[in-house]
Short mmCIF file of C-alpha atoms and ligand atoms in Angstrom, two decimals:
data_model
loop_
_atom_site.label_atom_id
_atom_site.label_comp_id
_atom_site.label_asym_id
_atom_site.label_seq_id
_atom_site.Cartn_x
_atom_site.Cartn_y
_atom_site.Cartn_z
CA SER A 245 4.26 2.27 7.33
CA HIS A 246 0.92 2.08 5.93
CA VAL A 247 0.21 -0.97 3.62
CA ILE A 248 -2.23 -1.63 0.53
CA THR A 249 -4.23 -4.90 0.95
CA ALA A 250 -6.53 -7.04 -0.81
CA PRO A 251 -9.19 -4.70 -2.30
CA CYS A 252 -6.71 -2.92 -4.35
CA GLN A 253 -6.14 -6.29 -6.33
CA GLY A 254 -7.42 -5.75 -9.96
CA GLU A 255 -8.91 -2.40 -8.86
CA LYS A 256 -5.97 -0.22 -8.93
CA PHE A 257 -7.73 2.87 -8.82
CA GLY A 258 -4.42 4.99 -8.08
CA GLU A 259 -6.15 7.90 -6.26
CA CYS A 260 -3.45 7.15 -3.55
CA VAL A 261 -0.45 7.95 -5.76
CA GLU A 262 -1.61 11.57 -6.27
CA VAL A 263 -1.98 12.36 -2.82
CA CYS A 264 1.30 11.00 -1.30
CA PRO A 265 3.52 13.94 -0.23
CA VAL A 266 6.67 11.66 -0.52
CA ASP A 267 5.85 9.88 -3.59
CA CYS A 268 6.31 6.11 -2.15
CA ILE A 269 3.21 4.59 -4.01
CA LEU A 270 4.12 2.75 -7.12
CA GLU A 271 2.03 0.69 -9.43
CA GLY A 272 2.88 -3.03 -9.62
CA ASP A 273 1.01 -5.60 -12.09
CA ASP A 274 -1.47 -6.57 -9.60
CA GLN A 275 -1.87 -3.60 -7.25
CA TYR A 276 -0.26 -0.46 -6.01
CA TYR A 277 2.39 -0.80 -3.43
CA ILE A 278 4.07 1.64 -0.57
CA ASP A 279 7.31 1.80 0.06
CA PRO A 280 7.63 0.74 3.67
CA ASP A 281 11.09 2.74 4.15
CA ILE A 282 9.76 6.02 2.83
CA CYS A 283 6.00 6.19 3.96
CA ILE A 284 5.61 8.88 6.91
CA ASP A 285 2.45 7.54 7.90
CA CYS A 286 0.50 10.52 7.20
CA GLY A 287 -2.64 8.76 6.40
CA ALA A 288 -3.75 10.98 3.14
CA CYS A 289 -3.95 7.74 0.92
CA VAL A 290 -6.18 6.15 3.22
CA ALA A 291 -8.68 8.86 3.02
CA VAL A 292 -8.98 8.83 -0.69
CA CYS A 293 -8.84 4.83 -1.60
CA PRO A 294 -12.36 4.14 -2.69
CA VAL A 295 -12.17 0.41 -1.72
CA ASP A 296 -10.37 1.12 1.79
CA ALA A 297 -7.62 -1.09 0.89
CA ILE A 298 -5.13 0.91 3.13
CA PHE A 299 -4.35 0.40 6.75
CA HIS A 300 -1.46 1.32 9.03
CA GLU A 301 0.55 -2.10 9.57
CA GLU A 302 -0.26 -2.12 13.18
CA ASP A 303 -4.08 -2.14 12.29
CA MET A 304 -4.07 -4.74 10.01
CA LEU A 305 -5.66 -8.12 9.97
CA PRO A 306 -3.38 -10.86 10.61
CA GLU A 307 -4.20 -12.40 7.38
CA ASP A 308 -3.05 -9.13 5.58
CA GLU A 309 0.57 -8.94 6.96
CA LYS A 310 1.57 -10.90 3.77
CA TYR A 311 0.79 -7.62 1.98
CA LEU A 312 3.77 -5.94 3.99
CA GLU A 313 5.92 -8.55 2.98
CA LYS A 314 4.59 -8.14 -0.58
CA ALA A 315 5.51 -4.70 -0.55
CA ARG A 316 8.86 -5.22 0.63
CA GLU A 317 9.67 -7.91 -2.09
CA PHE A 318 8.07 -5.20 -4.73
CA PHE A 319 10.62 -2.55 -3.74
CA ALA A 320 13.39 -4.85 -3.34
CA ASN A 321 12.98 -5.70 -6.99
CA ASN A 322 11.91 -2.54 -8.53
FE1 LIG B 537 2.31 8.29 1.32
FE2 LIG B 537 0.89 9.22 3.70
FE3 LIG B 537 -0.20 7.16 2.28
FE4 LIG B 537 2.35 6.78 3.58
S1 LIG B 537 0.50 7.22 4.69
S2 LIG B 537 1.88 5.77 1.45
S3 LIG B 537 3.03 8.84 3.17
S4 LIG B 537 0.08 8.91 1.56
#
């Protein structure tokens, strides 16, 4: 799955939502979130994010792993 990380916090440009072919990006209070169960890893969102907030989970920094957990929590509750 792809994951939206810290640079999205408070920015929320939202270009990613428009390009996702499976509509798996939703807006949260603090940032956008990618549903890890639906993302097909196409990479389209990465290319359009103006703050470079989106990474494949295997390319994330260790300190960004909490953002995958945040996404799972978000979709468990929304
Ligand atoms: Fe959507 Fe593709 Fe980004 Fe996954 S990688 S969230 S499928 S645009």
